[in-house]
């Protein structure tokens, strides 16, 4: 039995202000799609940049990793929970094409490259509301349960 989108979201080991997942729209053994709307009062907009805030690339990468690797990893393992999760980014390479401004909704689409020995590697794209590509790359992470 596949976990529901809510069950996957409930298992995420993040909370505000460092949770960058609002919804999941599709999930399968091969990939996942989800969204996040960057709130206008996010902590990182103050000072990045003066009078014209944009979302830092590291935050866009984190959003891509949370949806595209962690949520998909939770789905694939079915056994990770926020109480017993060991999750670590192991590699990322992201190319950026345009800015994301406060209030903007983004969609993350992730396609699994491989999942073996608890390492998940994905090709991940982040798109704006028009479907334009904001950034894309390859992100890998390790997912496993803490030993008792």
Short mmCIF file of N, CA, C and O in Angstrom, two decimals:
data_model
loop_
_atom_site.label_atom_id
_atom_site.label_comp_id
_atom_site.label_asym_id
_atom_site.label_seq_id
_atom_site.Cartn_x
_atom_site.Cartn_y
_atom_site.Cartn_z
N UNK A 1 0.84 -1.19 0.00
CA UNK A 1 0.00 0.00 0.00
C UNK A 1 0.89 1.25 0.00
O UNK A 1 1.80 1.38 0.80
N UNK A 2 0.62 2.16 -0.91
CA UNK A 2 1.39 3.38 -1.01
C UNK A 2 0.96 4.40 0.04
O UNK A 2 -0.23 4.55 0.30
N UNK A 3 1.94 5.10 0.65
CA UNK A 3 1.56 6.14 1.61
C UNK A 3 0.87 7.31 0.91
O UNK A 3 1.15 7.59 -0.25
N UNK A 4 -0.01 7.97 1.62
CA UNK A 4 -0.68 9.14 1.06
C UNK A 4 0.30 10.31 1.03
O UNK A 4 1.33 10.29 1.69
N UNK A 5 -0.05 11.32 0.25
CA UNK A 5 0.78 12.52 0.21
C UNK A 5 0.93 13.10 1.62
O UNK A 5 2.02 13.49 2.02
N UNK A 6 -0.17 13.13 2.37
CA UNK A 6 -0.14 13.67 3.74
C UNK A 6 0.80 12.85 4.61
O UNK A 6 1.57 13.40 5.40
N UNK A 7 0.79 11.54 4.47
CA UNK A 7 1.68 10.68 5.26
C UNK A 7 3.14 10.97 4.96
O UNK A 7 3.97 11.00 5.87
N UNK A 8 3.46 11.22 3.70
CA UNK A 8 4.84 11.58 3.33
C UNK A 8 5.21 12.91 3.96
O UNK A 8 6.26 13.05 4.59
N UNK A 9 4.33 13.91 3.82
CA UNK A 9 4.61 15.24 4.38
C UNK A 9 4.75 15.18 5.89
O UNK A 9 5.60 15.87 6.47
N UNK A 10 3.94 14.36 6.56
CA UNK A 10 4.01 14.24 8.01
C UNK A 10 5.33 13.64 8.49
O UNK A 10 5.71 13.81 9.65
N UNK A 11 6.00 12.91 7.63
CA UNK A 11 7.27 12.27 8.00
C UNK A 11 8.50 13.16 7.76
O UNK A 11 9.60 12.79 8.15
N UNK A 12 8.31 14.31 7.12
CA UNK A 12 9.45 15.18 6.86
C UNK A 12 10.10 15.65 8.16
O UNK A 12 9.39 16.04 9.10
N UNK A 13 11.42 15.63 8.23
CA UNK A 13 12.11 16.03 9.46
C UNK A 13 12.40 17.53 9.52
O UNK A 13 13.40 17.95 10.08
N UNK A 14 11.54 18.34 8.93
CA UNK A 14 11.71 19.80 8.90
C UNK A 14 10.48 20.47 9.49
O UNK A 14 9.40 19.90 9.51
N UNK A 15 10.65 21.73 9.90
CA UNK A 15 9.52 22.55 10.32
C UNK A 15 9.81 23.99 9.90
O UNK A 15 10.93 24.32 9.51
N UNK A 16 8.79 24.82 9.95
CA UNK A 16 8.97 26.23 9.63
C UNK A 16 9.97 26.82 10.62
O UNK A 16 9.99 26.41 11.76
N UNK A 17 10.89 27.63 10.20
CA UNK A 17 10.95 28.31 8.91
C UNK A 17 11.80 27.59 7.86
O UNK A 17 12.17 28.20 6.87
N UNK A 18 12.13 26.32 8.08
CA UNK A 18 13.00 25.63 7.14
C UNK A 18 12.30 24.47 6.43
O UNK A 18 12.93 23.51 6.02
N UNK A 19 11.00 24.57 6.28
CA UNK A 19 10.22 23.60 5.52
C UNK A 19 9.83 24.25 4.20
O UNK A 19 9.17 25.30 4.20
N UNK A 20 10.22 23.65 3.08
CA UNK A 20 9.97 24.22 1.77
C UNK A 20 9.16 23.28 0.89
O UNK A 20 9.47 23.08 -0.29
N UNK A 21 8.11 22.70 1.49
CA UNK A 21 7.19 21.82 0.78
C UNK A 21 5.78 22.20 1.22
O UNK A 21 5.50 22.21 2.42
N UNK A 22 4.91 22.52 0.27
CA UNK A 22 3.49 22.77 0.59
C UNK A 22 2.63 21.59 0.18
O UNK A 22 1.83 21.12 0.97
N UNK A 23 2.78 21.14 -1.07
CA UNK A 23 1.93 20.06 -1.56
C UNK A 23 2.75 19.07 -2.38
O UNK A 23 3.80 19.42 -2.94
N UNK A 24 2.23 17.86 -2.45
CA UNK A 24 2.74 16.87 -3.39
C UNK A 24 1.62 16.61 -4.38
O UNK A 24 0.45 16.47 -3.98
N UNK A 25 1.94 16.57 -5.64
CA UNK A 25 0.93 16.40 -6.69
C UNK A 25 0.96 15.02 -7.33
O UNK A 25 -0.05 14.54 -7.80
N UNK A 26 2.14 14.40 -7.37
CA UNK A 26 2.28 13.08 -7.98
C UNK A 26 3.50 12.40 -7.37
O UNK A 26 4.50 13.07 -7.08
N UNK A 27 3.40 11.09 -7.17
CA UNK A 27 4.55 10.32 -6.69
C UNK A 27 4.46 8.91 -7.25
O UNK A 27 3.37 8.34 -7.37
N UNK A 28 5.62 8.38 -7.65
CA UNK A 28 5.70 7.02 -8.15
C UNK A 28 7.09 6.49 -7.86
O UNK A 28 7.94 7.22 -7.34
N UNK A 29 7.34 5.26 -8.23
CA UNK A 29 8.67 4.67 -8.06
C UNK A 29 9.72 5.43 -8.87
O UNK A 29 10.91 5.34 -8.59
N UNK A 30 9.29 6.16 -9.88
CA UNK A 30 10.22 6.84 -10.79
C UNK A 30 10.40 8.32 -10.53
O UNK A 30 11.32 8.93 -11.07
N UNK A 31 9.52 8.95 -9.72
CA UNK A 31 9.68 10.38 -9.50
C UNK A 31 8.59 10.99 -8.66
O UNK A 31 7.67 10.30 -8.19
N UNK A 32 8.69 12.30 -8.49
CA UNK A 32 7.75 13.02 -7.64
C UNK A 32 7.60 14.45 -8.16
O UNK A 32 8.52 15.00 -8.77
N UNK A 33 6.44 15.04 -7.93
CA UNK A 33 6.17 16.44 -8.25
C UNK A 33 5.51 17.07 -7.03
O UNK A 33 4.61 16.50 -6.44
N UNK A 34 5.99 18.27 -6.68
CA UNK A 34 5.42 18.99 -5.54
C UNK A 34 5.60 20.49 -5.72
O UNK A 34 6.28 20.94 -6.65
N UNK A 35 4.97 21.26 -4.82
CA UNK A 35 5.01 22.72 -4.93
C UNK A 35 5.38 23.36 -3.60
O UNK A 35 5.22 22.77 -2.53
N UNK A 36 5.83 24.61 -3.73
CA UNK A 36 6.05 25.46 -2.56
C UNK A 36 5.86 26.91 -2.99
O UNK A 36 6.31 27.31 -4.06
N UNK A 37 5.15 27.68 -2.15
CA UNK A 37 5.01 29.12 -2.39
C UNK A 37 5.91 29.84 -1.40
O UNK A 37 5.77 29.68 -0.19
N UNK A 38 6.85 30.62 -1.94
CA UNK A 38 7.75 31.39 -1.09
C UNK A 38 7.00 32.59 -0.51
O UNK A 38 6.62 33.49 -1.24
N UNK A 39 6.78 32.55 0.80
CA UNK A 39 6.02 33.60 1.48
C UNK A 39 6.80 34.92 1.43
O UNK A 39 8.02 34.93 1.47
N UNK A 40 6.05 36.00 1.39
CA UNK A 40 6.69 37.31 1.30
C UNK A 40 7.48 37.67 2.54
O UNK A 40 8.38 38.51 2.47
N UNK A 41 7.18 37.04 3.68
CA UNK A 41 7.88 37.37 4.92
C UNK A 41 8.94 36.34 5.31
O UNK A 41 9.37 36.27 6.45
N UNK A 42 9.41 35.52 4.35
CA UNK A 42 10.45 34.53 4.65
C UNK A 42 11.67 35.26 5.23
O UNK A 42 12.03 36.34 4.78
N UNK A 43 12.31 34.63 6.22
CA UNK A 43 13.42 35.24 6.94
C UNK A 43 14.60 35.62 6.04
O UNK A 43 15.30 36.60 6.30
N UNK A 44 14.82 34.92 4.97
CA UNK A 44 16.01 35.13 4.15
C UNK A 44 15.87 36.28 3.16
O UNK A 44 16.86 36.67 2.53
N UNK A 45 14.67 36.87 3.03
CA UNK A 45 14.52 37.99 2.10
C UNK A 45 15.09 39.29 2.66
O UNK A 45 15.46 40.18 1.90
N UNK A 46 15.16 39.41 3.98
CA UNK A 46 15.70 40.64 4.57
C UNK A 46 17.18 40.74 4.23
O UNK A 46 17.98 39.95 4.67
N UNK A 47 17.52 41.71 3.39
CA UNK A 47 18.90 41.94 3.02
C UNK A 47 19.37 41.18 1.80
O UNK A 47 20.54 41.28 1.42
N UNK A 48 18.52 40.43 1.15
CA UNK A 48 18.93 39.65 -0.05
C UNK A 48 17.99 39.97 -1.19
O UNK A 48 17.04 39.23 -1.43
N UNK A 49 18.10 40.91 -1.89
CA UNK A 49 18.96 42.06 -2.04
C UNK A 49 18.20 43.29 -1.60
O UNK A 49 16.98 43.27 -1.57
N UNK A 50 18.91 44.41 -1.33
CA UNK A 50 18.26 45.64 -0.90
C UNK A 50 17.22 46.09 -1.92
O UNK A 50 17.51 46.18 -3.11
N UNK A 51 16.01 46.35 -1.44
CA UNK A 51 14.91 46.91 -2.24
C UNK A 51 14.44 46.02 -3.39
O UNK A 51 13.60 46.43 -4.18
N UNK A 52 14.99 44.82 -3.55
CA UNK A 52 14.56 43.91 -4.61
C UNK A 52 14.90 42.47 -4.20
O UNK A 52 15.81 41.85 -4.75
N UNK A 53 14.17 41.96 -3.21
CA UNK A 53 14.51 40.63 -2.70
C UNK A 53 14.28 39.52 -3.72
O UNK A 53 13.33 39.55 -4.48
N UNK A 54 15.22 38.57 -3.72
CA UNK A 54 15.08 37.35 -4.51
C UNK A 54 15.45 36.17 -3.61
O UNK A 54 16.16 36.31 -2.62
N UNK A 55 14.96 35.01 -3.96
CA UNK A 55 15.21 33.81 -3.18
C UNK A 55 16.64 33.34 -3.43
O UNK A 55 17.03 33.14 -4.58
N UNK A 56 17.43 33.16 -2.35
CA UNK A 56 18.81 32.69 -2.53
C UNK A 56 18.86 31.32 -3.20
O UNK A 56 18.00 30.45 -2.96
N UNK A 57 19.88 31.11 -4.02
CA UNK A 57 20.05 29.84 -4.72
C UNK A 57 20.14 28.66 -3.78
O UNK A 57 19.63 27.57 -4.08
N UNK A 58 20.76 28.84 -2.64
CA UNK A 58 20.87 27.74 -1.69
C UNK A 58 19.49 27.33 -1.16
O UNK A 58 19.24 26.15 -0.91
N UNK A 59 18.57 28.27 -1.05
CA UNK A 59 17.20 27.97 -0.61
C UNK A 59 16.43 27.26 -1.74
O UNK A 59 15.67 26.32 -1.49
N UNK A 60 16.63 27.68 -2.98
CA UNK A 60 16.00 26.98 -4.10
C UNK A 60 16.51 25.54 -4.17
O UNK A 60 15.73 24.61 -4.39
N UNK A 61 17.81 25.36 -3.94
CA UNK A 61 18.38 24.01 -3.93
C UNK A 61 17.78 23.19 -2.80
O UNK A 61 17.45 22.01 -2.98
N UNK A 62 17.60 23.79 -1.63
CA UNK A 62 16.99 23.09 -0.50
C UNK A 62 15.56 22.68 -0.80
O UNK A 62 15.14 21.57 -0.48
N UNK A 63 14.80 23.56 -1.43
CA UNK A 63 13.43 23.24 -1.83
C UNK A 63 13.42 22.05 -2.78
O UNK A 63 12.63 21.10 -2.63
N UNK A 64 14.32 22.07 -3.75
CA UNK A 64 14.43 20.96 -4.71
C UNK A 64 14.80 19.67 -3.99
O UNK A 64 14.27 18.60 -4.30
N UNK A 65 15.71 19.75 -3.01
CA UNK A 65 16.14 18.56 -2.28
C UNK A 65 15.03 18.02 -1.38
O UNK A 65 14.82 16.80 -1.31
N UNK A 66 14.31 18.91 -0.69
CA UNK A 66 13.24 18.45 0.20
C UNK A 66 12.14 17.73 -0.57
O UNK A 66 11.69 16.66 -0.15
N UNK A 67 11.72 18.29 -1.69
CA UNK A 67 10.66 17.65 -2.47
C UNK A 67 11.23 16.51 -3.31
O UNK A 67 10.75 15.38 -3.27
N UNK A 68 12.28 16.82 -4.06
CA UNK A 68 12.78 15.89 -5.07
C UNK A 68 13.57 14.71 -4.58
O UNK A 68 13.63 13.68 -5.25
N UNK A 69 14.16 14.82 -3.39
CA UNK A 69 14.96 13.72 -2.86
C UNK A 69 14.37 13.18 -1.55
O UNK A 69 14.12 11.98 -1.44
N UNK A 70 14.11 14.05 -0.58
CA UNK A 70 13.64 13.57 0.72
C UNK A 70 12.23 13.00 0.62
O UNK A 70 11.97 11.89 1.09
N UNK A 71 11.29 13.74 0.03
CA UNK A 71 9.92 13.21 -0.09
C UNK A 71 9.90 11.93 -0.92
O UNK A 71 9.22 10.97 -0.56
N UNK A 72 10.64 11.92 -2.02
CA UNK A 72 10.69 10.71 -2.84
C UNK A 72 11.34 9.58 -2.06
O UNK A 72 10.87 8.43 -2.11
N UNK A 73 12.39 9.87 -1.30
CA UNK A 73 13.05 8.84 -0.50
C UNK A 73 12.14 8.26 0.56
O UNK A 73 12.15 7.04 0.80
N UNK A 74 11.34 9.10 1.19
CA UNK A 74 10.36 8.62 2.18
C UNK A 74 9.39 7.67 1.49
O UNK A 74 9.06 6.60 2.02
N UNK A 75 8.91 8.05 0.32
CA UNK A 75 8.01 7.19 -0.44
C UNK A 75 8.67 5.85 -0.78
O UNK A 75 8.07 4.79 -0.61
N UNK A 76 9.90 5.90 -1.28
CA UNK A 76 10.57 4.68 -1.72
C UNK A 76 10.92 3.74 -0.57
O UNK A 76 10.83 2.53 -0.72
N UNK A 77 11.31 4.30 0.57
CA UNK A 77 11.67 3.45 1.70
C UNK A 77 10.46 3.00 2.48
O UNK A 77 10.43 1.89 2.98
N UNK A 78 9.50 3.91 2.63
CA UNK A 78 8.30 3.59 3.40
C UNK A 78 8.55 3.40 4.88
O UNK A 78 7.63 3.12 5.63
N UNK A 79 9.79 3.57 5.32
CA UNK A 79 10.11 3.29 6.72
C UNK A 79 10.77 4.45 7.45
O UNK A 79 11.03 4.37 8.62
N UNK A 80 11.05 5.51 6.74
CA UNK A 80 11.71 6.66 7.38
C UNK A 80 10.64 7.51 8.05
O UNK A 80 9.58 7.75 7.52
N UNK A 81 10.91 7.98 9.25
CA UNK A 81 10.02 8.92 9.93
C UNK A 81 10.87 10.02 10.54
O UNK A 81 12.08 9.88 10.68
N UNK A 82 10.23 11.13 10.91
CA UNK A 82 11.00 12.24 11.45
C UNK A 82 11.68 11.88 12.76
O UNK A 82 12.66 12.48 13.14
N UNK A 83 11.18 10.86 13.45
CA UNK A 83 11.79 10.44 14.71
C UNK A 83 13.02 9.56 14.48
O UNK A 83 13.93 9.53 15.30
N UNK A 84 13.08 8.82 13.39
CA UNK A 84 14.18 7.88 13.20
C UNK A 84 15.02 8.16 11.96
O UNK A 84 15.83 7.33 11.57
N UNK A 85 14.85 9.31 11.34
CA UNK A 85 15.52 9.58 10.06
C UNK A 85 16.94 10.08 10.23
O UNK A 85 17.23 10.91 11.08
N UNK A 86 17.80 9.55 9.39
CA UNK A 86 19.13 10.10 9.15
C UNK A 86 19.14 10.47 7.68
O UNK A 86 19.10 9.60 6.81
N UNK A 87 19.12 11.76 7.40
CA UNK A 87 19.05 12.23 6.02
C UNK A 87 20.22 13.18 5.80
O UNK A 87 20.43 14.10 6.59
N UNK A 88 20.98 12.94 4.76
CA UNK A 88 22.12 13.79 4.48
C UNK A 88 22.25 14.03 2.98
O UNK A 88 22.15 13.09 2.19
N UNK A 89 22.47 15.27 2.62
CA UNK A 89 22.78 15.61 1.25
C UNK A 89 24.18 15.07 0.95
O UNK A 89 25.11 15.28 1.73
N UNK A 90 24.33 14.34 -0.14
CA UNK A 90 25.66 13.81 -0.45
C UNK A 90 26.28 14.46 -1.69
O UNK A 90 27.49 14.42 -1.86
N UNK A 91 25.45 15.05 -2.55
CA UNK A 91 25.98 15.71 -3.74
C UNK A 91 24.88 16.58 -4.35
O UNK A 91 23.71 16.21 -4.35
N UNK A 92 25.29 17.72 -4.88
CA UNK A 92 24.36 18.51 -5.69
C UNK A 92 25.14 19.33 -6.71
O UNK A 92 26.27 19.75 -6.46
N UNK A 93 24.52 19.48 -7.85
CA UNK A 93 25.05 20.31 -8.92
C UNK A 93 23.85 20.95 -9.59
O UNK A 93 23.05 20.26 -10.22
N UNK A 94 23.68 22.26 -9.39
CA UNK A 94 22.49 22.95 -9.85
C UNK A 94 22.88 24.14 -10.72
O UNK A 94 23.80 24.89 -10.39
N UNK A 95 22.18 24.32 -11.82
CA UNK A 95 22.35 25.47 -12.70
C UNK A 95 21.11 26.34 -12.58
O UNK A 95 19.98 25.84 -12.64
N UNK A 96 21.32 27.65 -12.43
CA UNK A 96 20.23 28.61 -12.23
C UNK A 96 20.04 29.45 -13.49
O UNK A 96 21.01 29.88 -14.11
N UNK A 97 18.76 29.69 -13.84
CA UNK A 97 18.44 30.43 -15.05
C UNK A 97 17.68 31.73 -14.80
O UNK A 97 17.77 32.65 -15.59
N UNK A 98 16.89 31.78 -13.72
CA UNK A 98 16.12 32.99 -13.43
C UNK A 98 15.83 33.08 -11.95
O UNK A 98 16.00 32.10 -11.22
N UNK A 99 15.40 34.24 -11.51
CA UNK A 99 15.14 34.49 -10.09
C UNK A 99 13.73 34.07 -9.68
O UNK A 99 12.81 34.01 -10.51
N UNK A 100 13.58 33.80 -8.38
CA UNK A 100 12.28 33.56 -7.76
C UNK A 100 12.07 34.67 -6.75
O UNK A 100 12.92 34.91 -5.88
N UNK A 101 10.94 35.37 -6.85
CA UNK A 101 10.66 36.52 -6.00
C UNK A 101 9.70 36.14 -4.88
O UNK A 101 9.02 35.10 -4.95
N UNK A 102 9.63 36.96 -3.82
CA UNK A 102 8.69 36.69 -2.73
C UNK A 102 7.26 36.54 -3.26
O UNK A 102 6.82 37.27 -4.14
N UNK A 103 6.56 35.55 -2.73
CA UNK A 103 5.18 35.28 -3.11
C UNK A 103 5.02 34.32 -4.27
O UNK A 103 3.92 33.89 -4.60
N UNK A 104 6.13 33.94 -4.90
CA UNK A 104 6.07 33.10 -6.10
C UNK A 104 5.88 31.62 -5.75
O UNK A 104 6.49 31.10 -4.83
N UNK A 105 5.03 30.97 -6.53
CA UNK A 105 4.80 29.53 -6.42
C UNK A 105 5.76 28.83 -7.37
O UNK A 105 5.88 29.21 -8.53
N UNK A 106 6.44 27.79 -6.86
CA UNK A 106 7.33 27.00 -7.71
C UNK A 106 6.88 25.54 -7.69
O UNK A 106 6.27 25.07 -6.72
N UNK A 107 7.19 24.84 -8.77
CA UNK A 107 6.90 23.42 -8.88
C UNK A 107 8.22 22.68 -9.06
O UNK A 107 9.03 23.06 -9.91
N UNK A 108 8.41 21.64 -8.27
CA UNK A 108 9.60 20.80 -8.36
C UNK A 108 9.20 19.48 -9.00
O UNK A 108 8.23 18.84 -8.58
N UNK A 109 9.94 19.08 -10.03
CA UNK A 109 9.74 17.81 -10.69
C UNK A 109 11.05 17.03 -10.60
O UNK A 109 12.09 17.52 -11.02
N UNK A 110 10.97 15.85 -10.01
CA UNK A 110 12.16 15.03 -9.78
C UNK A 110 11.98 13.67 -10.45
O UNK A 110 10.93 13.04 -10.31
N UNK A 111 13.02 13.24 -11.13
CA UNK A 111 13.03 11.92 -11.77
C UNK A 111 14.19 11.12 -11.16
O UNK A 111 15.34 11.58 -11.16
N UNK A 112 13.88 9.94 -10.67
CA UNK A 112 14.90 9.09 -10.06
C UNK A 112 15.90 8.64 -11.11
O UNK A 112 15.52 8.17 -12.19
N UNK A 113 17.19 8.78 -10.79
CA UNK A 113 18.26 8.21 -11.61
C UNK A 113 18.56 6.82 -11.07
O UNK A 113 18.59 5.86 -11.81
N UNK A 114 18.77 6.73 -9.75
CA UNK A 114 18.89 5.42 -9.10
C UNK A 114 18.64 5.55 -7.60
O UNK A 114 18.74 6.63 -7.03
N UNK A 115 18.28 4.43 -6.99
CA UNK A 115 18.13 4.31 -5.54
C UNK A 115 18.68 2.95 -5.15
O UNK A 115 18.09 1.92 -5.47
N UNK A 116 19.85 2.96 -4.52
CA UNK A 116 20.45 1.71 -4.07
C UNK A 116 21.36 2.00 -2.88
O UNK A 116 21.94 3.08 -2.78
N UNK A 117 21.46 1.02 -2.00
CA UNK A 117 22.28 1.14 -0.78
C UNK A 117 21.94 2.41 -0.01
O UNK A 117 22.81 3.11 0.50
N UNK A 118 20.65 2.75 0.04
CA UNK A 118 20.11 3.92 0.73
C UNK A 118 20.54 5.26 0.13
O UNK A 118 20.36 6.29 0.75
N UNK A 119 21.12 5.26 -1.06
CA UNK A 119 21.47 6.51 -1.73
C UNK A 119 20.51 6.73 -2.89
O UNK A 119 20.33 5.86 -3.74
N UNK A 120 19.89 7.91 -2.88
CA UNK A 120 18.95 8.30 -3.92
C UNK A 120 19.56 9.43 -4.73
O UNK A 120 19.98 10.46 -4.17
N UNK A 121 19.63 9.25 -6.03
CA UNK A 121 20.15 10.26 -6.95
C UNK A 121 19.04 10.62 -7.94
O UNK A 121 18.45 9.72 -8.54
N UNK A 122 18.79 11.93 -8.08
CA UNK A 122 17.67 12.38 -8.92
C UNK A 122 18.08 13.55 -9.81
O UNK A 122 18.91 14.37 -9.46
N UNK A 123 17.42 13.62 -10.97
CA UNK A 123 17.47 14.78 -11.85
C UNK A 123 16.27 15.63 -11.45
O UNK A 123 15.12 15.17 -11.48
N UNK A 124 16.53 16.87 -11.00
CA UNK A 124 15.48 17.71 -10.42
C UNK A 124 15.39 19.03 -11.17
O UNK A 124 16.41 19.65 -11.48
N UNK A 125 14.15 19.44 -11.44
CA UNK A 125 13.89 20.74 -12.06
C UNK A 125 12.96 21.54 -11.16
O UNK A 125 12.07 20.98 -10.50
N UNK A 126 13.15 22.87 -11.17
CA UNK A 126 12.27 23.78 -10.46
C UNK A 126 11.72 24.75 -11.50
O UNK A 126 12.51 25.35 -12.25
N UNK A 127 10.38 24.87 -11.57
CA UNK A 127 9.73 25.69 -12.58
C UNK A 127 8.85 26.75 -11.94
O UNK A 127 8.32 26.55 -10.86
N UNK A 128 8.69 27.89 -12.64
CA UNK A 128 7.82 28.96 -12.15
C UNK A 128 6.38 28.69 -12.59
O UNK A 128 6.11 27.69 -13.28
N UNK A 129 5.43 29.56 -12.21
CA UNK A 129 4.02 29.30 -12.55
C UNK A 129 3.71 29.24 -14.05
O UNK A 129 2.72 28.64 -14.44
N UNK A 130 4.58 29.81 -14.89
CA UNK A 130 4.36 29.74 -16.34
C UNK A 130 4.93 28.46 -16.93
O UNK A 130 4.78 28.21 -18.11
N UNK A 131 5.65 27.69 -16.11
CA UNK A 131 6.31 26.49 -16.59
C UNK A 131 7.76 26.72 -17.00
O UNK A 131 8.45 25.78 -17.39
N UNK A 132 8.20 27.98 -16.92
CA UNK A 132 9.58 28.29 -17.29
C UNK A 132 10.55 27.65 -16.30
O UNK A 132 10.30 27.63 -15.10
N UNK A 133 11.66 27.17 -16.81
CA UNK A 133 12.68 26.52 -16.00
C UNK A 133 13.44 27.58 -15.20
O UNK A 133 14.03 28.49 -15.78
N UNK A 134 13.42 27.46 -13.88
CA UNK A 134 14.13 28.37 -12.98
C UNK A 134 15.54 27.83 -12.72
O UNK A 134 16.53 28.55 -12.80
N UNK A 135 15.62 26.54 -12.40
CA UNK A 135 16.91 25.89 -12.17
C UNK A 135 16.73 24.39 -12.33
O UNK A 135 15.62 23.88 -12.27
N UNK A 136 17.86 23.71 -12.52
CA UNK A 136 17.82 22.26 -12.67
C UNK A 136 19.16 21.69 -12.27
O UNK A 136 20.17 22.40 -12.28
N UNK A 137 19.14 20.42 -11.91
CA UNK A 137 20.40 19.79 -11.56
C UNK A 137 20.22 18.36 -11.12
O UNK A 137 19.15 17.78 -11.23
N UNK A 138 21.31 17.83 -10.58
CA UNK A 138 21.34 16.48 -10.04
C UNK A 138 21.60 16.61 -8.55
O UNK A 138 22.54 17.31 -8.14
N UNK A 139 20.76 15.96 -7.76
CA UNK A 139 20.88 15.99 -6.30
C UNK A 139 20.85 14.58 -5.78
O UNK A 139 20.02 13.77 -6.19
N UNK A 140 21.77 14.28 -4.87
CA UNK A 140 21.84 12.95 -4.24
C UNK A 140 21.77 13.10 -2.73
O UNK A 140 22.25 14.09 -2.17
N UNK A 141 21.17 12.11 -2.11
CA UNK A 141 21.12 12.10 -0.65
C UNK A 141 21.11 10.69 -0.12
O UNK A 141 20.80 9.73 -0.83
N UNK A 142 21.48 10.57 1.15
CA UNK A 142 21.47 9.29 1.85
C UNK A 142 20.29 9.31 2.80
O UNK A 142 20.10 10.27 3.54
N UNK A 143 19.49 8.25 2.80
CA UNK A 143 18.35 8.12 3.69
C UNK A 143 18.42 6.79 4.41
O UNK A 143 18.54 5.75 3.77
N UNK A 144 18.41 6.82 5.71
CA UNK A 144 18.36 5.58 6.46
C UNK A 144 17.80 5.81 7.85
O UNK A 144 17.70 6.94 8.31
N UNK A 145 17.43 4.72 8.49
CA UNK A 145 16.90 4.78 9.84
C UNK A 145 18.03 4.81 10.85
O UNK A 145 19.06 4.18 10.65
N UNK A 146 17.83 5.57 11.94
CA UNK A 146 18.78 5.55 13.05
C UNK A 146 18.75 4.15 13.66
O UNK A 146 17.70 3.53 13.76
N UNK A 147 19.92 3.68 14.06
CA UNK A 147 19.92 2.40 14.76
C UNK A 147 19.57 2.63 16.21
O UNK A 147 19.89 3.67 16.80
N UNK A 148 18.87 1.68 16.79
CA UNK A 148 18.38 1.84 18.17
C UNK A 148 19.49 1.75 19.17
O UNK A 148 20.45 1.12 19.08
#
